[in-house]
Coordinates of C-alpha atoms in Angstrom, one line a residue:
M26 CA 29.5 41.3 -44.9
A27 CA 26.7 38.8 -44.0
T28 CA 23.4 40.3 -42.9
P29 CA 22.5 39.5 -39.3
I30 CA 19.8 37.1 -38.2
R31 CA 16.9 39.3 -36.9
Y32 CA 14.5 38.4 -34.1
R33 CA 11.5 40.3 -32.8
I34 CA 10.0 39.3 -29.4
T35 CA 6.9 40.7 -27.6
S36 CA 3.6 39.6 -26.2
L37 CA 0.2 40.5 -27.4
D38 CA -1.2 39.8 -23.9
P39 CA 1.1 38.7 -21.0
A40 CA -1.9 37.1 -19.3
S41 CA -1.7 34.4 -22.0
H42 CA 1.9 33.6 -21.0
L43 CA 2.8 33.6 -24.7
Y44 CA 5.8 35.3 -26.2
D45 CA 5.3 36.3 -29.9
V46 CA 8.5 35.7 -31.8
S47 CA 9.6 36.3 -35.4
L48 CA 13.0 35.3 -36.9
T49 CA 14.1 36.6 -40.3
V50 CA 16.9 35.1 -42.5
D51 CA 17.7 37.3 -45.5
S52 CA 19.5 34.6 -47.5
P53 CA 18.1 31.2 -46.4
A54 CA 19.8 28.0 -47.5
A55 CA 18.9 27.1 -51.1
G56 CA 17.9 23.5 -50.2
G57 CA 15.6 24.6 -47.4
Q58 CA 16.6 26.5 -44.2
V59 CA 16.9 24.4 -41.0
F60 CA 16.2 25.8 -37.6
S61 CA 16.5 24.3 -34.1
L62 CA 16.0 25.1 -30.4
P63 CA 18.5 23.9 -27.8
A64 CA 17.5 20.8 -25.7
W65 CA 19.2 22.1 -22.6
I66 CA 20.7 25.2 -21.1
P67 CA 24.4 25.5 -20.0
G68 CA 24.7 25.4 -16.2
S69 CA 21.7 23.1 -15.7
Y70 CA 22.7 19.6 -16.8
M71 CA 19.4 18.0 -17.8
I72 CA 17.6 17.6 -21.2
R73 CA 14.6 19.9 -20.9
E74 CA 13.1 19.8 -24.4
F75 CA 12.5 23.5 -24.8
G76 CA 11.0 22.8 -28.2
K77 CA 7.8 21.5 -26.5
N78 CA 6.8 25.0 -25.6
I79 CA 6.7 26.3 -29.2
V80 CA 3.2 27.0 -30.5
Q81 CA 1.9 27.7 -34.0
L82 CA 5.0 28.0 -36.0
R83 CA 4.6 29.2 -39.6
G84 CA 6.9 30.5 -42.4
E85 CA 6.5 33.2 -45.0
S86 CA 8.6 34.9 -47.7
N87 CA 7.6 37.9 -49.8
G88 CA 4.1 37.8 -48.4
R89 CA 3.6 34.1 -49.3
K90 CA 3.3 31.1 -47.0
V91 CA 6.3 28.8 -46.8
A92 CA 5.8 25.3 -45.7
V93 CA 7.7 24.3 -42.6
K94 CA 8.4 20.6 -41.8
K95 CA 9.3 19.4 -38.3
L96 CA 12.2 17.0 -38.5
D97 CA 12.5 16.0 -34.8
K98 CA 11.6 17.2 -31.3
H99 CA 13.5 20.5 -31.7
T100 CA 14.3 20.9 -35.4
W101 CA 12.3 22.4 -38.3
Q102 CA 13.1 22.8 -42.0
A103 CA 11.4 25.4 -44.3
A104 CA 10.8 24.7 -47.9
P105 CA 13.2 26.3 -50.4
C106 CA 12.2 29.9 -51.2
K107 CA 13.5 33.0 -52.9
G108 CA 14.1 36.1 -50.9
A109 CA 14.1 36.7 -47.1
L110 CA 12.4 33.9 -45.0
T111 CA 10.6 34.8 -41.8
L112 CA 9.4 32.3 -39.2
H113 CA 6.5 33.4 -36.8
Y114 CA 5.9 31.4 -33.7
Q115 CA 4.8 31.7 -30.1
V116 CA 6.5 30.3 -27.0
Y117 CA 4.5 29.3 -23.9
A118 CA 6.3 30.8 -20.9
W119 CA 5.0 29.7 -17.5
D120 CA 8.0 28.3 -15.7
L121 CA 8.9 30.4 -12.7
S122 CA 12.6 29.4 -12.7
V123 CA 16.0 30.8 -13.8
R124 CA 16.2 28.1 -16.5
T125 CA 13.5 28.8 -19.1
A126 CA 10.9 31.6 -19.6
H127 CA 8.1 33.2 -17.7
L128 CA 5.5 35.8 -18.6
D129 CA 2.5 37.3 -16.9
R130 CA 1.2 40.8 -16.1
T131 CA 3.8 41.3 -13.3
H132 CA 6.9 40.7 -15.4
G133 CA 8.6 38.8 -18.2
F134 CA 11.8 36.8 -18.2
F135 CA 13.4 34.6 -20.8
N136 CA 16.6 32.8 -21.6
G137 CA 17.5 32.7 -25.3
T138 CA 17.6 28.9 -25.2
S139 CA 13.8 28.9 -24.7
V140 CA 12.7 31.5 -27.2
F141 CA 15.3 31.9 -30.0
L142 CA 15.5 29.3 -32.7
A143 CA 19.0 29.0 -34.2
A144 CA 19.3 29.4 -38.0
H145 CA 21.6 26.6 -39.1
G146 CA 24.7 27.9 -41.0
F147 CA 24.3 31.4 -39.5
E148 CA 25.2 30.6 -35.8
D149 CA 28.6 32.4 -36.1
G150 CA 27.1 35.6 -37.5
E151 CA 25.6 38.6 -35.8
Q152 CA 22.2 38.2 -34.1
V153 CA 19.9 41.3 -33.6
V154 CA 17.0 41.2 -31.3
D155 CA 14.1 43.7 -31.2
I156 CA 12.5 43.6 -27.7
V157 CA 9.1 45.2 -28.0
R158 CA 7.0 46.5 -25.2
P159 CA 3.6 44.8 -24.7
E160 CA 0.7 47.0 -25.6
G161 CA -1.5 48.6 -22.9
E162 CA -1.3 51.2 -20.1
D163 CA -0.3 48.5 -17.6
F164 CA 3.1 48.1 -19.2
K165 CA 4.1 51.8 -19.6
R166 CA 6.5 51.5 -16.7
W167 CA 8.2 48.3 -17.8
R168 CA 11.9 48.4 -18.6
V169 CA 14.4 45.9 -20.0
A170 CA 17.4 44.5 -18.0
T171 CA 20.0 42.5 -19.9
A172 CA 23.8 42.5 -20.3
M173 CA 23.3 42.1 -24.1
P174 CA 24.8 45.2 -25.8
E175 CA 22.3 47.8 -27.1
L176 CA 22.2 48.4 -30.8
K177 CA 19.5 51.2 -31.1
A178 CA 17.9 50.7 -27.7
K179 CA 18.7 53.0 -24.8
R180 CA 20.1 51.3 -21.6
Y181 CA 17.1 49.6 -19.8
G182 CA 14.9 50.5 -22.8
F183 CA 12.9 48.5 -25.3
G184 CA 14.4 48.4 -28.8
T185 CA 17.2 46.5 -30.6
Y186 CA 20.0 44.6 -29.0
V187 CA 22.9 42.8 -30.6
A188 CA 25.0 39.7 -30.0
P189 CA 28.1 38.7 -32.1
N190 CA 26.8 35.1 -32.5
Y191 CA 24.2 32.6 -31.4
D192 CA 26.2 31.3 -28.5
A193 CA 26.4 34.9 -27.1
L194 CA 22.7 35.5 -27.9
I195 CA 21.5 32.6 -25.7
D196 CA 23.9 33.6 -22.9
H197 CA 22.2 36.9 -22.1
P198 CA 18.9 36.4 -20.2
V199 CA 16.4 39.2 -20.3
E200 CA 14.2 40.6 -17.5
I201 CA 11.3 43.0 -18.4
G202 CA 9.0 44.7 -16.0
D203 CA 8.8 47.4 -13.4
F204 CA 11.9 46.5 -11.3
A205 CA 14.1 48.2 -8.7
L206 CA 17.4 49.1 -10.1
A207 CA 20.8 50.2 -8.7
T208 CA 24.3 50.3 -10.1
F209 CA 27.8 50.2 -8.5
Q210 CA 31.3 50.1 -10.0
A211 CA 33.7 47.2 -9.4
H212 CA 37.2 48.0 -10.6
G213 CA 35.7 50.4 -13.1
V214 CA 33.1 48.0 -14.5
P215 CA 29.4 48.9 -14.0
H216 CA 27.4 46.3 -12.2
D217 CA 23.6 46.6 -12.2
V218 CA 21.4 45.1 -9.4
V219 CA 17.8 44.4 -10.7
I220 CA 15.2 43.3 -8.2
T221 CA 11.8 42.2 -9.5
G222 CA 8.9 41.6 -7.1
R223 CA 7.4 43.5 -4.2
V224 CA 10.1 44.0 -1.5
P225 CA 9.0 46.7 1.1
N226 CA 11.9 48.8 2.4
L227 CA 14.5 47.1 0.3
D228 CA 18.0 48.4 1.3
L229 CA 19.6 48.5 -2.2
A230 CA 22.5 50.6 -0.9
R231 CA 23.6 48.0 1.6
L232 CA 23.2 45.2 -1.0
C233 CA 25.3 47.1 -3.5
D234 CA 28.0 47.8 -0.9
D235 CA 28.3 44.1 0.0
L236 CA 28.2 43.0 -3.6
K237 CA 30.9 45.5 -4.6
K238 CA 33.3 44.0 -2.0
I239 CA 32.7 40.5 -3.3
C240 CA 33.0 41.5 -7.0
E241 CA 36.1 43.5 -6.6
A242 CA 37.7 40.7 -4.6
Q243 CA 37.0 38.1 -7.2
I244 CA 38.2 40.3 -10.1
A245 CA 41.4 40.9 -8.2
F246 CA 41.7 37.2 -7.3
F247 CA 42.0 36.2 -11.0
E248 CA 43.8 39.3 -12.2
P249 CA 45.8 40.5 -9.2
R250 CA 48.0 42.9 -11.3
S251 CA 45.6 44.4 -13.8
K252 CA 42.4 44.0 -11.8
R253 CA 40.7 43.6 -15.2
A254 CA 37.2 42.1 -15.3
P255 CA 36.4 39.7 -18.1
M256 CA 33.3 41.7 -19.0
D257 CA 32.4 45.3 -19.8
R258 CA 29.2 45.3 -17.7
Y259 CA 27.5 42.8 -15.4
V260 CA 23.9 42.4 -14.3
F261 CA 22.5 40.7 -11.2
M262 CA 18.8 40.1 -11.9
T263 CA 16.8 38.7 -9.0
L264 CA 13.2 37.7 -8.8
A265 CA 12.0 38.0 -5.2
V266 CA 9.2 35.7 -4.2
G267 CA 7.5 34.4 -1.1
D268 CA 9.7 31.3 -0.9
G269 CA 12.4 30.4 -3.4
Y270 CA 16.1 29.9 -4.1
G271 CA 18.1 29.4 -7.3
G272 CA 20.6 30.8 -9.7
L273 CA 22.1 30.3 -13.1
E274 CA 25.3 31.8 -14.4
H275 CA 25.9 33.6 -17.7
R276 CA 29.0 35.3 -19.2
A277 CA 28.0 38.8 -18.1
S278 CA 25.0 38.3 -15.8
T279 CA 23.2 36.0 -13.5
A280 CA 19.5 35.1 -13.1
L281 CA 18.5 34.5 -9.4
I282 CA 15.4 33.7 -7.4
C283 CA 15.3 34.3 -3.7
S284 CA 12.8 34.8 -0.9
R285 CA 12.0 38.4 -0.3
A286 CA 12.7 37.9 3.4
D287 CA 16.3 37.2 2.5
L288 CA 16.9 40.7 1.1
P289 CA 18.2 43.5 3.4
V290 CA 15.7 45.9 5.1
K291 CA 16.3 49.6 5.4
G292 CA 17.1 50.6 9.0
K293 CA 17.9 47.0 10.1
A294 CA 21.6 46.4 10.5
E295 CA 21.2 42.7 11.5
Q296 CA 22.6 40.2 9.1
T297 CA 20.1 37.4 8.8
D298 CA 20.9 33.8 7.8
G299 CA 18.7 34.4 4.8
Y300 CA 20.8 37.4 3.7
R301 CA 24.0 35.5 4.1
T302 CA 22.5 32.7 2.0
Y303 CA 21.6 35.2 -0.7
L304 CA 25.0 36.8 -0.7
G305 CA 26.6 33.4 -1.0
L306 CA 24.3 32.7 -4.0
C307 CA 25.4 35.9 -5.7
S308 CA 29.1 35.1 -4.9
H309 CA 28.6 31.6 -6.4
E310 CA 27.2 32.8 -9.7
Y311 CA 29.7 35.6 -10.0
F312 CA 32.6 33.2 -9.5
H313 CA 31.2 31.2 -12.4
T314 CA 32.0 34.2 -14.6
W315 CA 35.5 32.7 -14.6
N316 CA 35.0 29.1 -13.5
V317 CA 32.7 27.4 -16.1
K318 CA 31.8 30.3 -18.3
R319 CA 35.4 30.7 -19.5
I320 CA 37.4 28.0 -17.8
K321 CA 35.4 25.0 -19.1
P322 CA 35.7 21.3 -19.5
A323 CA 37.0 20.4 -22.9
V324 CA 33.6 18.8 -23.8
F325 CA 31.9 22.2 -23.3
A326 CA 34.2 24.0 -25.8
P327 CA 31.9 24.4 -27.6
Y328 CA 28.6 23.1 -26.2
D329 CA 26.5 20.7 -28.1
L330 CA 23.1 21.8 -27.1
R331 CA 21.3 19.0 -28.9
Q332 CA 22.2 16.3 -26.5
E333 CA 24.0 15.5 -23.2
N334 CA 27.6 16.6 -22.9
Y335 CA 29.2 14.2 -20.4
T336 CA 32.1 15.3 -18.1
S337 CA 33.5 14.0 -14.9
L338 CA 34.7 17.4 -13.8
L339 CA 31.7 19.1 -12.4
W340 CA 33.2 18.7 -8.9
L341 CA 35.8 21.2 -10.1
F342 CA 33.4 23.6 -11.8
E343 CA 30.5 23.5 -9.4
G344 CA 32.2 22.1 -6.3
F345 CA 35.2 24.5 -6.3
T346 CA 32.7 27.4 -7.0
S347 CA 30.7 26.3 -4.0
Y348 CA 33.8 26.4 -1.9
Y349 CA 34.9 29.9 -3.0
D350 CA 31.4 31.5 -2.8
D351 CA 31.3 31.6 1.0
L352 CA 35.1 31.8 1.3
F353 CA 34.9 35.2 -0.5
L354 CA 32.3 36.3 2.0
V355 CA 34.7 35.9 4.9
R356 CA 37.8 37.0 3.0
T357 CA 36.0 40.4 2.3
G358 CA 34.6 40.7 5.8
V359 CA 31.0 40.5 4.6
I360 CA 30.6 37.7 7.1
D361 CA 32.7 36.9 10.2
L362 CA 34.8 33.9 10.9
D363 CA 32.3 32.2 13.2
N364 CA 29.5 32.5 10.6
Y365 CA 31.8 31.1 8.0
L366 CA 32.7 28.1 10.1
K367 CA 29.0 27.6 10.8
L368 CA 28.3 27.4 7.1
V369 CA 31.1 24.9 6.5
G370 CA 30.0 22.8 9.4
K371 CA 26.5 22.7 8.0
T372 CA 27.8 21.5 4.7
V373 CA 29.9 18.8 6.3
T374 CA 26.9 17.6 8.3
G375 CA 24.7 17.5 5.3
V376 CA 27.2 15.4 3.3
L377 CA 27.8 12.9 6.1
R378 CA 24.1 12.4 6.5
G379 CA 23.7 10.7 3.0
S380 CA 24.8 7.1 2.6
G381 CA 25.1 7.7 -1.1
R382 CA 28.5 9.3 -0.6
K383 CA 29.9 5.8 0.1
K384 CA 28.6 4.5 -3.2
Q385 CA 29.3 7.3 -5.7
S386 CA 32.4 9.4 -6.1
V387 CA 32.1 13.1 -7.0
A388 CA 33.7 12.2 -10.4
E389 CA 30.9 9.7 -11.0
S390 CA 28.3 12.1 -9.7
S391 CA 29.5 14.7 -12.3
F392 CA 29.3 12.2 -15.2
D393 CA 25.8 11.0 -14.1
A394 CA 24.4 14.5 -13.5
W395 CA 22.2 14.2 -16.5
V396 CA 20.4 11.1 -15.3
K397 CA 20.9 11.2 -11.5
Y398 CA 21.6 14.5 -9.8
Y399 CA 19.1 16.5 -11.9
R400 CA 16.5 13.7 -11.8
Q401 CA 16.6 12.8 -8.1
D402 CA 14.0 10.4 -6.8
E403 CA 13.1 9.1 -3.4
N404 CA 16.2 7.0 -3.2
A405 CA 18.7 9.7 -4.1
S406 CA 20.1 10.2 -0.6
N407 CA 20.9 6.5 -0.4
A408 CA 22.5 6.3 -3.9
I409 CA 24.2 9.6 -4.9
V410 CA 26.4 12.3 -3.6
S411 CA 26.3 16.0 -4.6
Y412 CA 29.2 17.3 -6.6
Y413 CA 28.2 20.7 -5.3
T414 CA 28.4 20.0 -1.5
K415 CA 31.0 17.2 -1.4
G416 CA 32.8 19.0 -4.2
S417 CA 33.1 22.0 -2.0
L418 CA 34.7 19.9 0.7
V419 CA 37.0 18.4 -1.8
A420 CA 38.1 21.9 -2.7
L421 CA 38.6 22.8 1.0
G422 CA 40.6 19.6 1.5
L423 CA 42.8 20.2 -1.5
D424 CA 43.4 23.8 -0.4
L425 CA 44.5 22.8 3.0
T426 CA 46.5 19.9 1.7
I427 CA 48.4 22.1 -0.8
R428 CA 49.1 24.7 1.9
T429 CA 50.4 22.0 4.2
Q430 CA 52.6 20.3 1.7
T431 CA 54.1 23.5 0.4
R432 CA 54.3 25.2 3.9
G433 CA 52.1 28.0 2.8
R434 CA 53.9 28.8 -0.5
R435 CA 51.1 27.6 -2.7
S436 CA 47.3 27.0 -2.4
L437 CA 44.2 26.2 -4.4
D438 CA 44.2 29.9 -5.3
D439 CA 47.3 29.2 -7.5
V440 CA 45.5 26.4 -9.2
M441 CA 42.5 28.6 -10.0
R442 CA 44.7 31.4 -11.3
G443 CA 46.7 29.0 -13.4
L444 CA 43.6 27.5 -14.9
W445 CA 42.4 31.0 -15.7
V446 CA 45.5 32.0 -17.5
R447 CA 45.7 28.7 -19.5
Y448 CA 42.1 28.0 -20.3
G449 CA 39.9 31.0 -19.5
R450 CA 41.4 34.4 -20.2
D451 CA 41.3 34.2 -24.0
F452 CA 38.3 31.9 -24.3
Y453 CA 36.0 34.3 -26.1
D454 CA 38.8 35.7 -28.3
G455 CA 38.7 32.8 -30.7
K456 CA 40.9 30.6 -28.6
Q457 CA 38.4 28.1 -27.3
Q458 CA 40.3 25.5 -25.3
G459 CA 38.7 23.5 -22.5
V460 CA 40.3 21.7 -19.6
P461 CA 41.4 18.2 -20.7
E462 CA 39.3 15.5 -19.0
D463 CA 42.1 13.1 -18.1
E464 CA 44.8 15.6 -17.3
I465 CA 43.3 17.5 -14.4
L466 CA 45.4 15.7 -11.7
A467 CA 48.6 16.5 -13.5
I468 CA 47.5 20.1 -14.1
M469 CA 46.7 20.6 -10.4
E470 CA 50.0 19.1 -9.3
E471 CA 51.9 21.3 -11.7
L472 CA 50.2 24.5 -10.6
S473 CA 50.3 23.7 -6.9
G474 CA 53.7 22.0 -6.6
A475 CA 52.0 19.4 -4.4
D476 CA 51.6 15.6 -4.6
L477 CA 47.8 15.2 -4.9
K478 CA 47.5 11.7 -6.4
R479 CA 46.5 10.0 -3.1
F480 CA 43.9 12.7 -2.4
H481 CA 42.6 12.5 -6.0
D482 CA 42.3 8.7 -6.0
R483 CA 40.6 8.5 -2.5
H484 CA 38.3 11.6 -2.4
I485 CA 37.6 12.5 -6.1
R486 CA 37.8 9.2 -7.9
G487 CA 37.1 7.3 -4.7
T488 CA 34.3 7.6 -2.1
E489 CA 36.3 8.2 1.0
D490 CA 35.3 11.2 3.2
V491 CA 37.5 14.2 3.0
P492 CA 39.7 14.1 6.2
L493 CA 38.9 17.6 7.4
E494 CA 39.2 16.5 11.1
D495 CA 42.9 15.9 10.3
L496 CA 43.5 19.0 8.2
L497 CA 41.7 21.8 9.9
P498 CA 43.5 21.9 13.3
A499 CA 46.7 23.0 11.6
F500 CA 44.8 26.1 10.4
G501 CA 43.3 27.0 13.8
V502 CA 40.0 25.3 13.5
A503 CA 38.7 22.6 15.8
Y504 CA 36.6 19.9 14.2
E505 CA 33.9 18.3 16.5
A506 CA 31.4 15.6 15.3
N507 CA 28.9 14.6 17.9
V508 CA 25.4 13.1 18.0
P509 CA 23.3 15.7 19.9
A510 CA 22.9 14.9 23.5
D511 CA 19.2 15.8 23.3
A512 CA 18.6 13.4 20.4
K513 CA 14.9 12.8 19.8
P514 CA 13.1 9.6 18.5
W515 CA 13.6 9.4 14.8
L516 CA 11.7 7.5 12.1
G517 CA 14.6 7.5 9.6
A518 CA 12.6 9.2 6.9
R519 CA 12.1 12.6 5.3
I520 CA 8.4 13.6 5.6
G521 CA 6.6 15.4 2.9
K522 CA 3.0 16.6 2.6
E523 CA 0.4 15.5 0.1
G524 CA -3.0 17.1 0.5
G525 CA -4.0 16.5 4.1
D526 CA -1.6 13.5 4.6
A527 CA 1.9 13.2 5.9
K528 CA 3.8 11.2 3.2
L529 CA 7.2 9.6 3.4
A530 CA 9.2 11.5 0.7
A531 CA 12.4 9.5 1.3
V532 CA 13.3 6.5 3.6
Y533 CA 16.9 6.5 4.7
E534 CA 19.0 3.3 4.3
G535 CA 19.4 1.4 7.6
G536 CA 16.9 3.7 9.5
P537 CA 14.0 2.6 11.6
A538 CA 11.4 3.1 8.8
M539 CA 13.3 1.0 6.3
L540 CA 13.9 -1.8 8.9
A541 CA 10.2 -1.8 9.7
G542 CA 9.3 -2.2 6.1
L543 CA 8.0 1.3 5.3
S544 CA 8.7 2.7 1.9
A545 CA 8.9 6.1 0.2
G546 CA 5.4 7.1 -0.9
D547 CA 3.6 5.6 2.1
K548 CA 1.1 7.9 3.7
L549 CA 1.1 7.8 7.4
V550 CA -2.3 7.4 9.0
A551 CA -1.7 6.7 12.7
I552 CA 0.9 6.0 15.4
D553 CA -0.4 3.8 18.2
G554 CA -4.0 4.6 17.1
L555 CA -3.5 8.4 17.1
R556 CA -3.9 10.2 13.7
V557 CA -0.7 11.6 12.2
P558 CA -1.2 15.3 11.2
A559 CA -0.3 16.5 7.7
S560 CA 2.6 18.4 9.2
G561 CA 4.2 15.1 10.2
P562 CA 4.6 12.8 13.3
D563 CA 7.0 15.0 15.4
S564 CA 4.3 16.0 17.9
L565 CA 3.3 12.4 18.5
L566 CA 6.8 11.1 18.7
A567 CA 7.7 13.7 21.3
R568 CA 5.8 11.5 23.8
Y569 CA 8.1 8.5 23.2
R570 CA 11.6 7.6 24.1
I571 CA 14.4 6.2 22.0
N572 CA 14.1 2.3 21.7
D573 CA 10.3 2.4 22.2
T574 CA 8.3 0.3 19.8
V575 CA 5.3 1.9 18.1
R576 CA 2.6 0.6 15.9
I577 CA 2.2 2.5 12.6
H578 CA -0.7 2.4 10.2
A579 CA 0.0 3.7 6.7
F580 CA -1.6 3.6 3.2
R581 CA 0.5 2.1 0.4
R582 CA -1.4 2.9 -2.7
D583 CA -5.0 2.1 -1.6
E584 CA -4.1 -0.6 0.9
L585 CA -4.0 0.0 4.7
M586 CA -0.9 -1.6 6.1
E587 CA 0.5 -2.0 9.7
F588 CA 4.1 -1.9 10.8
S589 CA 6.0 -2.4 14.0
L590 CA 8.8 0.2 14.3
R591 CA 11.5 0.6 17.0
L592 CA 12.4 4.2 17.4
K593 CA 16.0 5.2 17.2
S594 CA 17.9 8.4 17.5
D595 CA 19.3 10.2 14.5
T596 CA 22.9 8.9 14.5
A597 CA 24.2 11.3 11.8
P598 CA 26.9 13.4 13.5
Q599 CA 26.4 17.1 13.9
V600 CA 29.7 18.7 12.8
T601 CA 30.7 21.9 14.5
L602 CA 33.8 23.9 13.6
K603 CA 35.3 26.3 16.1
A604 CA 38.1 28.8 15.8
L605 CA 41.1 28.1 18.1
A606 CA 42.6 31.0 19.9
K607 CA 46.2 29.7 19.8
P608 CA 49.1 29.0 19.1
V609 CA 50.3 32.0 17.1
A610 CA 51.8 29.9 14.2
V611 CA 48.5 28.2 13.7
L612 CA 46.6 31.5 13.7
R613 CA 49.0 32.8 11.0
Q614 CA 48.1 29.8 8.9
R615 CA 44.4 30.5 9.3
Q616 CA 44.9 34.2 8.4
A617 CA 46.8 33.2 5.3
W618 CA 43.9 30.9 4.3
L619 CA 41.0 33.2 5.1
T620 CA 42.3 36.6 3.9
L621 CA 43.0 37.9 0.4
K622 CA 46.6 38.7 1.3
G623 CA 47.7 35.1 1.9
R624 CA 48.5 32.6 -0.8

């Protein structure tokens, strides 16, 4: 039996933001052992060059120095040696996100893609990690949260953990610190809730109660007979900050960032918009346990973490997940129907606001995620569409179309369960098979029994808006799109702040600012001779009427420029969805769609 690859990770001083890592290979390659760090992390489709954060890498064997040569931006090769080879290196960790690594005196967090070099030729073997507590009294209360199985460590304790291979090793993020902790059972599987950060009067009991409903519903959704979860244990790890939002899925855990104001407060029964948003985020990442962590595009089976992995299917893996995240909130009663329709209406409004939806399909958006969606610039709203938001509307449209064509006998639920059985259930049991790129239409039609080619060509491969105004009324939902009656004068730009200046962060195509000649990056100085505050021009514009012409002074680079701008109203429609009270047949359709009983 091959000996495992052994890692040791700690920090000599968290204030330095440096993880100290060692990696030992007992039988290195005779011609010189090669090591590399991933260039990206699954779930976040952008090359991030994690190797840039490695500091002071050196090798040794039997107490002697071993030369290590860097081959490219993320690959190293040690000189041939006899006996065990150990690499020592440090990783700079100062990115407060769910994607990489962070370390200071308040907590530590890391993804394996940021800190664990892969030993080439040993990726399929066992990987053992010794997580060591930092030295000092300040860290006596720190614990470890991860879904990685313990080897000799106690649950939540420092010590050794084990992964069956490198792919599993980098799919178990680790949180260390003095965190709040609670556990609930979902169909017999323990689920840990870890909250890092100061959150006064945190209502963990309420949070666990709501998450339990969501988790049990999703487990039963994919496995309605056995109600068997695809993991033995799951961990929700959340970093609560003043203002933040984000999440990244893993096979048995998720890393989240939220605003502390979004978390529930003891003694306050009110369900805030922020809490609904946080529950939707948890639901989204949990649904990924099935959809993208196990049901994958063929190109992700397996991942090539050295370079981009192109797929045109992210509308299915992210868009469908974005549809089901809030759908499970209403199906489980965590939110009510009115709030669900409010969330959907907000998504529709946001998608219709961007003119990029007319230029890029969700299939193209998926393929170009590496260079467009994850690298958005000031022209993004005019050039691209989100495979998350429009993808969720595609899923809604497909669901309603299937239900309509099959008279309620089938739905998008049947498609997801079919994909799970074919491509996801046995994924980690040595049967890696991804969803074929060019067969998704045929697969969906087979699983749903519906004719979906027209929908696919127009709304997935094409750029037409999903016809929700035609589909929703049959399910007891009225679709209203109106320009607000109290529309205010509008510049046609998104305003940002830079120092003490109001800066045009984006200029919308066809809007007043673009027609006047203003550009993204211009810093507003004055409107009709009055200084524009750093917070933006709204207070000044409130004194004007639609169709008034104003004189704007702005700096472009270091040149003061003057523009004549005719104010318009924001013409993007505000979409409102409302539940209809009758007829009975329609209400039954809606009930079948929005409850777990219906198919």
